[in-house]
Amino acid sequence: MSTRPFNFSAGPATLPAEVLAQAASEMLDWRGSGMSVMEMSHRGAEYTEIHQTALADLRELLALPDNYRILFTQGGALAENALVPLNLLRGHPRADYLVSGSWSAKSFKEASRYCEAHLVASGEADGFKRLPPRDSWQLSKDAAYVHICTNETVNGLEFFDAPDVGDVPLVADVSSHFLSRPMDVSRYGVLYGGAQKNVGMAGLTVLVVREDLLERALPVCPSAFEWRLIEQNDSMYNTPPTYAIYIAGLVFQWLKRQGGLPAIEQRNRAKAELLYGALDDSEFYYNDVDPAARSRMNVPFRLRDESLNEAFLKGAKERGLLQLKGHKSVGGMRASIYNAMPLAGVQALVEYLQAFAQRHG
Ligand code: PMP
């Protein structure tokens, strides 16, 4: 397994090799049950154990206060762009949105179909290179919630502290940095994200919802996506994405073996410092995101001479450094260095960056 290449995909993304190996060894027969996890009834004793253990382990990792509920559902973060308003708008016609990059721009646009979505501030005029400062936000008086994306996967911007929005519930799309470090969940009303970055595989959406916010759905909200119903049924209102929850459960156990979120944060910091340091030291590459908001998970960068992009990617692949191409909307390169990316992967990337620059600089 030490010979696997390093995969820098933004998602679906690299998983811990130990998790993949365990899933492989349990594929045909989960712990003497005679069944693959894929083949189990979601109501049976075996799957119930997998499901409840995953919920409990996630609660423990997040040190979740008692008044928060975890929901496992489907649809991905994009579906939540519609389901957040449908679940929270009762009694409020308006919701506030911060646009700090391409994912929050999508959230804002989708919400406009369901409510009066109010733009509190946008970083677009700055090319999404910095987070709009909190004192520039124009919050409305009667918003149902304030929505932010705490890690912009394409633009490479991250919030390191929850912004103060008073008593209005703060809703965060945490898709691309969930579980990368401890988070003070009590500052938020809702966290949501797709699992295919730090949690596991595509197909599972994870939500963390403050209990009192489970009562605010609009009557038109589809029942299968109504948070209260999902919660009342222990995330089994309908068939849950069982295999994706099983994989997430293996990832949670892996995270606990690593020392939990404080330990993974230290590793993530070290990886990000190494990579940004190498980019900043070079005249060949650059990342022009405000250093205070640079994401520790997604590191977009460019070659000053973009005619070398193809050669760069080809050489990277030959060295076993995969999926470094930037998002199609912005071009350039991007290295996603999620929890499962070992320091050795970032070291190998930095060595390659230097070698390529030396050869072509
Ligand atoms: N939000 C963010 C921050 C993302 O990174 C992504 C996926 N890359 C999405 C939303 C969309 O998620 P999904 O594809 O799971 O709907």
Short mmCIF file of N, CA and C and ligand atoms in Angstrom, two decimals, residues 75-79 103 149 151-153 173 175-176 194 196-197, ligand 1:
data_model
loop_
_atom_site.label_atom_id
_atom_site.label_comp_id
_atom_site.label_asym_id
_atom_site.label_seq_id
_atom_site.Cartn_x
_atom_site.Cartn_y
_atom_site.Cartn_z
N GLY A 75 -28.31 13.35 -1.30
CA GLY A 75 -28.56 14.53 -2.13
C GLY A 75 -27.35 15.43 -2.29
N GLY A 76 -26.37 15.28 -1.40
CA GLY A 76 -25.17 16.10 -1.50
C GLY A 76 -25.42 17.52 -1.01
N ALA A 77 -24.35 18.30 -0.98
CA ALA A 77 -24.45 19.67 -0.49
C ALA A 77 -25.32 20.52 -1.42
N LEU A 78 -25.33 20.20 -2.69
CA LEU A 78 -26.15 21.01 -3.61
C LEU A 78 -27.63 20.86 -3.31
N ALA A 79 -28.05 19.66 -2.94
CA ALA A 79 -29.46 19.49 -2.57
C ALA A 79 -29.76 20.32 -1.32
N TRP A 103 -18.89 28.24 -4.44
CA TRP A 103 -19.92 27.38 -3.83
C TRP A 103 -20.98 28.20 -3.09
N CYS A 149 -20.30 29.68 3.48
CA CYS A 149 -19.54 28.47 3.15
C CYS A 149 -18.20 28.63 3.86
N ASN A 151 -15.56 26.78 3.91
CA ASN A 151 -14.35 26.47 3.14
C ASN A 151 -14.72 26.41 1.66
N GLU A 152 -14.23 27.38 0.92
CA GLU A 152 -14.52 27.46 -0.52
C GLU A 152 -13.52 26.57 -1.25
N THR A 153 -14.02 25.44 -1.71
CA THR A 153 -13.18 24.39 -2.28
C THR A 153 -12.48 24.82 -3.57
N ASP A 173 -22.01 25.65 5.08
CA ASP A 173 -21.61 24.55 4.19
C ASP A 173 -20.16 24.23 4.55
N SER A 175 -18.66 21.34 3.67
CA SER A 175 -18.33 20.15 2.88
C SER A 175 -16.84 19.83 2.84
N SER A 176 -16.02 20.86 2.56
CA SER A 176 -14.63 20.53 2.23
C SER A 176 -13.64 20.75 3.37
N GLY A 194 -21.31 17.31 1.95
CA GLY A 194 -21.20 16.01 1.32
C GLY A 194 -20.03 15.26 1.95
N GLN A 196 -17.83 13.22 0.56
CA GLN A 196 -16.79 12.68 -0.33
C GLN A 196 -15.44 13.40 -0.25
N LYS A 197 -15.20 14.11 0.87
CA LYS A 197 -13.88 14.73 1.05
C LYS A 197 -13.24 14.15 2.31
N1 PMP B 1 -20.17 22.93 -1.43
C1 PMP B 1 -18.85 22.78 -1.41
C2 PMP B 1 -18.03 23.65 -0.50
C3 PMP B 1 -18.25 21.80 -2.20
O1 PMP B 1 -16.93 21.64 -2.19
C4 PMP B 1 -19.06 20.98 -3.03
C5 PMP B 1 -18.49 19.89 -3.91
N2 PMP B 1 -17.22 20.03 -4.32
C6 PMP B 1 -20.42 21.22 -3.03
C7 PMP B 1 -20.95 22.19 -2.22
C8 PMP B 1 -21.34 20.39 -3.89
O2 PMP B 1 -21.46 19.19 -3.25
P1 PMP B 1 -22.23 17.92 -3.86
O3 PMP B 1 -21.53 17.61 -5.13
O4 PMP B 1 -22.03 16.91 -2.77
O5 PMP B 1 -23.64 18.30 -4.04
#
